């Protein structure tokens, strides 16, 4: 409890699918293009042969529905867009952690060229948190800040303003917030890339889950986070990814996470991959019981049939064995990682699972 993500190899227990459609609507002689993007998603808990699109553990959702106008000459070669979309998402793949993601309903102008490498983007989003409170999000980004042979920087600023009814204001549901992200990207590192991000947020942006602001957070509340990610492809036979995350939500808790997924490619169609992940949550408020540090370690080994070499080669069909170990605090608090004493592992503090996974995109 308290961790924002989990290490996912041999550790995901549902079916999730997205169906995306893109359609060119217009193309001018000067290179201007209008393009439509749509995306539906479905999630299922895999308990029955026949599962409807809606019900316990099952749902369907509209994830994207937007139009962009690209290469507009009066917009500095940038793109003007409007609708519901994934926006400039940054994630750590091995634990499915979207640390910088301001997706949602909105409009904006993206990648306006400022000189040879600099690009500016602005997006305006609107969230209806509930019937009493809403948030307007302003997202500013400046990318392509070159560091001479040492990669480049992207700097982002998010400013939230809140709208609320009188009743919500009386309940403290009208707080705004701000967040800053500075990210360094370096390509060509061990045949892959490295990303390092420093993030700070306060008020309704305190949780640093940018697409889901919380207007109930005190505007003085702050969170600091660092994310390090390395993806390597040293040669056709050895690839992988590693990450380190530390988040300090002031006067609440600290979350530390690190993990690694090495991959050995035996042939073009077979590889063996392993994954180790560790998460620790240390509360800094509450009574003595709720201040106990919660820890979980997880290890997976997965022989895999794959369509080609390389870390990102897909589809993958995996047989996996996962072993996990957690402490008493992780088990007991808020239901815990094993569902407290009523879950599959009861009062144990370790357990194993074996199964099959398939993962693909194209």
Tab-separated table of C-alpha atoms in Angstrom:
chain	number	residue	atom	x	y	z
A	1	UNK	CA	0.000	0.000	0.000
A	2	UNK	CA	1.293	3.443	-0.992
A	3	UNK	CA	3.328	2.310	-4.008
A	4	UNK	CA	2.195	3.856	-7.295
A	5	UNK	CA	3.074	0.815	-9.430
A	6	UNK	CA	4.188	-2.835	-9.474
A	7	UNK	CA	6.785	-4.817	-11.409
A	8	UNK	CA	4.666	-6.412	-14.064
A	9	UNK	CA	6.463	-9.446	-15.546
A	10	UNK	CA	4.532	-12.488	-14.276
A	11	UNK	CA	2.506	-10.151	-12.077
A	12	UNK	CA	-0.540	-9.061	-14.092
A	13	UNK	CA	-3.817	-10.913	-13.698
A	14	UNK	CA	-6.230	-9.490	-16.232
A	15	UNK	CA	-6.807	-9.124	-19.953
A	16	UNK	CA	-6.342	-5.579	-21.229
A	17	UNK	CA	-6.720	-4.532	-24.862
A	18	UNK	CA	-6.826	-1.308	-26.847
A	19	UNK	CA	-8.155	-0.829	-30.377
A	20	UNK	CA	-6.868	2.332	-32.046
A	21	UNK	CA	-7.912	3.902	-35.347
A	22	UNK	CA	-6.196	6.734	-37.229
A	23	UNK	CA	-7.595	8.333	-40.360
A	24	UNK	CA	-6.137	11.036	-42.602
A	25	UNK	CA	-8.957	13.503	-43.237
A	26	UNK	CA	-7.222	16.059	-45.428
A	27	UNK	CA	-3.786	16.647	-46.959
A	28	UNK	CA	-2.887	19.953	-48.563
A	29	UNK	CA	-0.318	20.579	-51.267
A	30	UNK	CA	1.788	22.492	-48.733
A	31	UNK	CA	2.100	19.474	-46.404
A	32	UNK	CA	-0.657	20.435	-43.961
A	33	UNK	CA	-2.563	17.368	-42.724
A	34	UNK	CA	-5.712	16.863	-40.654
A	35	UNK	CA	-5.766	13.509	-38.856
A	36	UNK	CA	-8.362	11.782	-36.659
A	37	UNK	CA	-7.315	9.507	-33.744
A	38	UNK	CA	-9.621	7.207	-31.781
A	39	UNK	CA	-8.947	4.527	-29.165
A	40	UNK	CA	-11.177	2.116	-27.248
A	41	UNK	CA	-10.022	-0.008	-24.303
A	42	UNK	CA	-11.335	-3.136	-22.628
A	43	UNK	CA	-10.380	-4.831	-19.360
A	44	UNK	CA	-11.523	-8.233	-18.099
A	45	UNK	CA	-10.857	-10.232	-14.939
A	46	UNK	CA	-10.685	-13.515	-16.926
A	47	UNK	CA	-13.087	-15.468	-14.714
A	48	UNK	CA	-15.560	-16.814	-17.271
A	49	UNK	CA	-15.696	-17.970	-20.870
A	50	UNK	CA	-18.433	-15.461	-21.755
A	51	UNK	CA	-17.745	-12.001	-20.331
A	52	UNK	CA	-19.778	-8.951	-21.291
A	53	UNK	CA	-18.153	-5.595	-21.902
A	54	UNK	CA	-19.598	-4.325	-18.633
A	55	UNK	CA	-19.820	-5.889	-15.202
A	56	UNK	CA	-17.813	-6.966	-12.179
A	57	UNK	CA	-14.116	-6.605	-13.062
A	58	UNK	CA	-14.951	-5.782	-16.686
A	59	UNK	CA	-15.229	-2.424	-18.388
A	60	UNK	CA	-14.953	-0.657	-21.710
A	61	UNK	CA	-13.667	2.893	-22.056
A	62	UNK	CA	-13.084	5.667	-24.572
A	63	UNK	CA	-9.399	6.520	-24.153
A	64	UNK	CA	-8.807	8.818	-27.153
A	65	UNK	CA	-11.018	10.775	-29.550
A	66	UNK	CA	-9.255	13.776	-31.089
A	67	UNK	CA	-8.251	15.587	-34.268
A	68	UNK	CA	-4.976	17.318	-35.075
A	69	UNK	CA	-3.949	19.788	-37.763
A	70	UNK	CA	-0.238	19.274	-38.536
A	71	UNK	CA	2.493	21.425	-40.098
A	72	UNK	CA	0.438	24.613	-40.023
A	73	UNK	CA	2.591	27.395	-41.544
A	74	UNK	CA	1.158	30.128	-39.274
A	75	UNK	CA	1.831	27.970	-36.151
A	76	UNK	CA	5.579	27.671	-36.496
A	77	UNK	CA	5.257	24.238	-38.102
A	78	UNK	CA	3.483	23.010	-34.972
A	79	UNK	CA	0.349	20.955	-34.484
A	80	UNK	CA	-2.997	22.289	-33.265
A	81	UNK	CA	-5.242	19.670	-31.682
A	82	UNK	CA	-8.473	19.269	-29.713
A	83	UNK	CA	-10.359	16.400	-28.083
A	84	UNK	CA	-9.540	13.591	-25.653
A	85	UNK	CA	-6.040	12.163	-26.005
A	86	UNK	CA	-2.912	10.625	-24.541
A	87	UNK	CA	-0.602	13.626	-24.221
A	88	UNK	CA	3.216	13.480	-24.100
A	89	UNK	CA	3.210	10.388	-21.883
A	90	UNK	CA	6.427	9.203	-20.216
A	91	UNK	CA	6.525	5.837	-18.458
A	92	UNK	CA	8.805	3.130	-17.077
A	93	UNK	CA	7.793	0.027	-19.015
A	94	UNK	CA	8.853	-2.698	-16.562
A	95	UNK	CA	6.560	-1.425	-13.811
A	96	UNK	CA	3.964	0.355	-15.992
A	97	UNK	CA	4.620	3.607	-14.138
A	98	UNK	CA	3.421	6.743	-15.991
A	99	UNK	CA	5.363	9.323	-14.035
A	100	UNK	CA	4.645	12.210	-16.457
A	101	UNK	CA	1.220	12.006	-18.073
A	102	UNK	CA	-1.232	14.895	-18.440
A	103	UNK	CA	-3.707	13.094	-20.716
A	104	UNK	CA	-7.381	14.008	-20.865
A	105	UNK	CA	-9.931	16.291	-22.540
A	106	UNK	CA	-8.468	19.501	-23.886
A	107	UNK	CA	-6.900	21.471	-26.716
A	108	UNK	CA	-3.464	22.795	-27.477
A	109	UNK	CA	-0.601	23.607	-29.774
A	110	UNK	CA	2.318	21.193	-29.877
A	111	UNK	CA	5.947	21.250	-31.057
A	112	UNK	CA	6.160	24.851	-32.230
A	113	UNK	CA	9.720	25.263	-33.520
A	114	UNK	CA	11.839	27.878	-31.771
A	115	UNK	CA	15.131	27.773	-33.638
A	116	UNK	CA	16.978	24.623	-34.696
A	117	UNK	CA	16.135	22.280	-31.814
A	118	UNK	CA	13.836	24.000	-29.326
A	119	UNK	CA	10.142	23.121	-29.403
A	120	UNK	CA	7.356	24.685	-27.326
A	121	UNK	CA	3.995	23.112	-26.468
A	122	UNK	CA	0.961	24.351	-24.552
A	123	UNK	CA	-2.109	22.308	-23.636
A	124	UNK	CA	-5.287	23.222	-21.767
A	125	UNK	CA	-7.160	20.397	-20.013
A	126	UNK	CA	-10.355	20.322	-17.967
A	127	UNK	CA	-11.234	17.697	-15.344
A	128	UNK	CA	-14.598	17.164	-13.700
A	129	UNK	CA	-13.545	15.658	-10.378
A	130	UNK	CA	-17.132	15.311	-9.133
A	131	UNK	CA	-20.411	17.229	-9.365
A	132	UNK	CA	-19.125	19.851	-6.928
A	133	UNK	CA	-15.544	20.469	-8.059
A	134	UNK	CA	-13.511	20.711	-11.279
A	135	UNK	CA	-9.929	21.502	-12.286
A	136	UNK	CA	-8.492	23.434	-15.202
A	137	UNK	CA	-4.942	22.315	-16.061
A	138	UNK	CA	-2.413	24.401	-17.997
A	139	UNK	CA	0.534	22.372	-19.335
A	140	UNK	CA	3.610	24.194	-20.672
A	141	UNK	CA	6.626	22.328	-22.137
A	142	UNK	CA	9.922	23.355	-23.676
A	143	UNK	CA	11.839	20.491	-25.256
A	144	UNK	CA	14.969	19.962	-27.300
A	145	UNK	CA	17.240	21.936	-24.967
A	146	UNK	CA	20.528	20.572	-26.288
A	147	UNK	CA	23.453	19.840	-24.005
A	148	UNK	CA	26.132	19.508	-26.720
A	149	UNK	CA	26.733	15.715	-26.976
A	150	UNK	CA	25.281	15.023	-23.552
A	151	UNK	CA	21.647	14.553	-24.491
A	152	UNK	CA	18.868	17.103	-24.142
A	153	UNK	CA	16.445	18.471	-21.559
A	154	UNK	CA	12.683	18.914	-21.486
A	155	UNK	CA	11.178	21.281	-18.919
A	156	UNK	CA	7.490	21.177	-18.019
A	157	UNK	CA	5.250	23.385	-15.892
A	158	UNK	CA	1.684	22.503	-14.869
A	159	UNK	CA	-0.615	25.059	-13.273
A	160	UNK	CA	-3.958	23.928	-11.850
A	161	UNK	CA	-6.853	26.181	-10.976
A	162	UNK	CA	-9.977	24.935	-9.198
A	163	UNK	CA	-13.675	25.695	-9.621
A	164	UNK	CA	-16.089	24.610	-6.902
A	165	UNK	CA	-19.566	25.153	-5.553
A	166	UNK	CA	-19.991	26.955	-2.243
A	167	UNK	CA	-20.461	23.603	-0.500
A	168	UNK	CA	-17.217	22.230	-1.987
A	169	UNK	CA	-15.347	25.386	-1.031
A	170	UNK	CA	-16.546	25.014	2.544
A	171	UNK	CA	-15.198	21.449	2.491
A	172	UNK	CA	-11.808	22.593	1.193
A	173	UNK	CA	-12.300	21.198	-2.336
A	174	UNK	CA	-11.199	24.338	-4.181
A	175	UNK	CA	-7.406	24.269	-3.990
A	176	UNK	CA	-5.163	24.867	-6.979
A	177	UNK	CA	-1.624	23.635	-7.475
A	178	UNK	CA	1.563	23.662	-9.499
A	179	UNK	CA	4.097	21.074	-10.654
A	180	UNK	CA	7.512	21.242	-12.328
A	181	UNK	CA	9.280	18.453	-14.231
A	182	UNK	CA	12.825	18.531	-15.605
A	183	UNK	CA	13.770	15.488	-17.695
A	184	UNK	CA	17.119	14.559	-19.230
A	185	UNK	CA	17.224	12.163	-22.187
A	186	UNK	CA	20.356	10.532	-23.568
A	187	UNK	CA	20.187	8.259	-26.587
A	188	UNK	CA	22.751	5.681	-27.640
A	189	UNK	CA	23.539	4.552	-24.078
A	190	UNK	CA	24.584	0.868	-24.196
A	191	UNK	CA	22.652	0.607	-27.446
A	192	UNK	CA	19.501	2.003	-25.845
A	193	UNK	CA	18.701	5.168	-23.885
A	194	UNK	CA	18.653	6.723	-20.428
A	195	UNK	CA	16.005	8.996	-18.889
A	196	UNK	CA	16.322	10.896	-15.621
A	197	UNK	CA	13.489	13.057	-14.309
A	198	UNK	CA	13.168	15.343	-11.286
A	199	UNK	CA	9.616	16.350	-10.315
A	200	UNK	CA	8.043	18.618	-7.711
A	201	UNK	CA	4.386	19.336	-7.075
A	202	UNK	CA	2.176	21.108	-4.567
A	203	UNK	CA	-1.504	21.586	-3.841
A	204	UNK	CA	-3.832	19.812	-6.255
A	205	UNK	CA	-0.761	18.596	-8.210
A	206	UNK	CA	0.821	17.152	-5.078
A	207	UNK	CA	0.180	13.534	-6.060
A	208	UNK	CA	2.199	14.039	-9.309
A	209	UNK	CA	-0.470	12.020	-11.112
A	210	UNK	CA	-1.018	14.917	-13.464
A	211	UNK	CA	-4.159	13.712	-15.227
A	212	UNK	CA	-5.956	13.232	-11.882
A	213	UNK	CA	-5.592	16.374	-9.750
A	214	UNK	CA	-6.900	16.466	-6.193
A	215	UNK	CA	-8.566	19.768	-5.294
A	216	UNK	CA	-8.843	18.613	-1.687
A	217	UNK	CA	-5.082	18.778	-1.105
A	218	UNK	CA	-3.864	21.740	0.915
A	219	UNK	CA	-2.038	24.209	-1.333
A	220	UNK	CA	0.973	24.076	1.009
A	221	UNK	CA	1.328	20.263	0.641
A	222	UNK	CA	4.327	19.212	-1.467
A	223	UNK	CA	5.800	16.109	-3.134
A	224	UNK	CA	9.283	15.521	-4.561
A	225	UNK	CA	10.165	12.657	-6.930
A	226	UNK	CA	13.158	11.385	-8.916
A	227	UNK	CA	12.906	8.730	-11.651
A	228	UNK	CA	15.885	7.030	-13.298
A	229	UNK	CA	15.447	4.579	-16.182
A	230	UNK	CA	18.018	2.766	-18.333
A	231	UNK	CA	17.114	0.614	-21.320
A	232	UNK	CA	20.017	-1.248	-22.925
A	233	UNK	CA	20.655	-3.406	-25.988
A	234	UNK	CA	24.345	-4.239	-25.642
A	235	UNK	CA	24.221	-6.770	-28.484
A	236	UNK	CA	21.566	-8.891	-30.230
A	237	UNK	CA	21.783	-11.430	-27.398
A	238	UNK	CA	21.496	-9.236	-24.294
A	239	UNK	CA	19.028	-6.454	-23.547
A	240	UNK	CA	17.065	-5.158	-20.582
A	241	UNK	CA	15.764	-2.286	-18.494
A	242	UNK	CA	16.424	-1.010	-14.971
A	243	UNK	CA	14.800	1.724	-12.903
A	244	UNK	CA	15.056	3.569	-9.605
A	245	UNK	CA	12.277	5.743	-8.132
A	246	UNK	CA	12.149	7.763	-4.942
A	247	UNK	CA	9.134	9.836	-3.943
A	248	UNK	CA	8.761	11.934	-0.804
A	249	UNK	CA	5.243	13.141	-0.107
A	250	UNK	CA	5.949	15.581	2.690
A	251	UNK	CA	4.260	14.845	6.036
A	252	UNK	CA	2.725	11.675	4.601
A	253	UNK	CA	5.051	8.919	3.352
A	254	UNK	CA	8.143	8.035	1.324
A	255	UNK	CA	8.149	5.491	-1.509
A	256	UNK	CA	11.347	3.898	-2.817
A	257	UNK	CA	11.383	1.431	-5.702
A	258	UNK	CA	14.045	-0.233	-7.812
A	259	UNK	CA	13.929	-3.055	-10.320
A	260	UNK	CA	15.688	-4.674	-13.261
A	261	UNK	CA	14.624	-6.918	-16.161
A	262	UNK	CA	17.581	-8.597	-17.955
A	263	UNK	CA	16.771	-10.466	-21.180
A	264	UNK	CA	18.881	-13.186	-22.852
A	265	UNK	CA	18.031	-13.871	-26.517
A	266	UNK	CA	18.840	-17.494	-27.315
A	267	UNK	CA	17.594	-17.235	-30.918
A	268	UNK	CA	15.384	-15.049	-33.089
A	269	UNK	CA	12.302	-16.736	-31.618
A	270	UNK	CA	13.251	-17.716	-28.052
A	271	UNK	CA	14.577	-15.817	-25.064
A	272	UNK	CA	14.732	-16.095	-21.285
A	273	UNK	CA	13.912	-13.035	-19.201
A	274	UNK	CA	13.978	-12.418	-15.483
A	275	UNK	CA	12.759	-9.552	-13.334
A	276	UNK	CA	13.489	-8.402	-9.793
A	277	UNK	CA	11.556	-5.594	-8.162
A	278	UNK	CA	11.597	-4.053	-4.690
A	279	UNK	CA	9.160	-1.548	-3.209
A	280	UNK	CA	9.289	0.133	0.191
A	281	UNK	CA	6.766	2.563	1.668
A	282	UNK	CA	7.654	4.416	4.868
A	283	UNK	CA	4.814	6.467	6.405
A	284	UNK	CA	5.886	9.683	8.144
A	285	UNK	CA	2.548	10.462	9.813
A	286	UNK	CA	-0.136	8.632	11.764
A	287	UNK	CA	0.038	6.451	14.856
A	288	UNK	CA	2.793	3.935	15.622
A	289	UNK	CA	1.004	1.034	13.903
A	290	UNK	CA	0.386	2.975	10.686
A	291	UNK	CA	3.998	4.204	10.655
A	292	UNK	CA	5.404	0.743	10.068
A	293	UNK	CA	7.539	0.439	6.918
A	294	UNK	CA	5.963	-1.806	4.268
A	295	UNK	CA	8.255	-3.870	2.020
A	296	UNK	CA	7.766	-6.220	-0.915
A	297	UNK	CA	10.313	-8.072	-3.076
A	298	UNK	CA	9.333	-9.956	-6.214
A	299	UNK	CA	11.304	-12.208	-8.598
A	300	UNK	CA	10.126	-13.704	-11.905
A	301	UNK	CA	11.740	-16.037	-14.446
A	302	UNK	CA	10.034	-16.379	-17.836
A	303	UNK	CA	11.090	-18.492	-20.850
A	304	UNK	CA	9.540	-16.669	-23.785
A	305	UNK	CA	8.632	-17.278	-27.423
A	306	UNK	CA	9.124	-13.959	-29.222
A	307	UNK	CA	8.901	-12.472	-32.714
A	308	UNK	CA	12.537	-11.423	-33.187
A	309	UNK	CA	15.433	-10.145	-31.118
A	310	UNK	CA	15.498	-6.917	-29.145
A	311	UNK	CA	13.985	-5.676	-25.906
A	312	UNK	CA	10.908	-4.225	-27.629
A	313	UNK	CA	10.252	-7.191	-29.951
A	314	UNK	CA	6.632	-8.344	-29.739
A	315	UNK	CA	4.472	-10.498	-29.668
A	316	UNK	CA	5.706	-12.444	-26.628
A	317	UNK	CA	4.233	-15.681	-25.268
A	318	UNK	CA	5.609	-16.395	-21.803
A	319	UNK	CA	5.608	-19.177	-19.271
A	320	UNK	CA	6.448	-17.594	-15.898
A	321	UNK	CA	7.239	-18.436	-12.316
A	322	UNK	CA	6.983	-15.616	-9.768
A	323	UNK	CA	8.046	-15.625	-6.130
A	324	UNK	CA	7.239	-12.706	-3.838
A	325	UNK	CA	8.008	-11.904	-0.220
A	326	UNK	CA	6.477	-9.138	1.900
A	327	UNK	CA	6.626	-8.104	5.528
A	328	UNK	CA	3.907	-8.102	8.184
A	329	UNK	CA	3.143	-4.399	7.706
A	330	UNK	CA	2.506	-4.866	3.975
A	331	UNK	CA	0.179	-7.773	4.728
A	332	UNK	CA	-1.774	-6.203	7.572
A	333	UNK	CA	-2.324	-2.561	6.613
A	334	UNK	CA	-5.311	-1.636	4.390
A	335	UNK	CA	-5.778	-5.194	3.175
A	336	UNK	CA	-2.148	-5.450	2.109
A	337	UNK	CA	-0.537	-6.917	-0.985
A	338	UNK	CA	-1.931	-10.361	-0.137
A	339	UNK	CA	-5.415	-9.159	0.777
A	340	UNK	CA	-4.721	-9.262	4.501
A	341	UNK	CA	-5.429	-12.557	6.258
A	342	UNK	CA	-8.428	-13.317	4.021
A	343	UNK	CA	-6.610	-13.447	0.694
A	344	UNK	CA	-5.176	-16.432	-1.169
A	345	UNK	CA	-1.992	-16.405	0.949
A	346	UNK	CA	-3.796	-15.903	4.283
A	347	UNK	CA	-1.408	-14.784	6.992
A	348	UNK	CA	1.704	-15.811	5.032
A	349	UNK	CA	4.353	-13.271	4.082
A	350	UNK	CA	5.517	-15.000	0.877
A	351	UNK	CA	4.011	-16.866	-2.031
A	352	UNK	CA	4.439	-18.115	-5.594
A	353	UNK	CA	2.431	-18.042	-8.801
A	354	UNK	CA	2.909	-19.830	-12.123
A	355	UNK	CA	1.125	-19.087	-15.354
A	356	UNK	CA	1.149	-17.764	-18.911
A	357	UNK	CA	1.114	-14.300	-20.419
A	358	UNK	CA	0.874	-12.855	-23.885
A	359	UNK	CA	1.843	-9.277	-24.721
A	360	UNK	CA	1.670	-7.597	-28.109
A	361	UNK	CA	1.303	-4.319	-29.917
A	362	UNK	CA	1.548	-3.352	-33.575
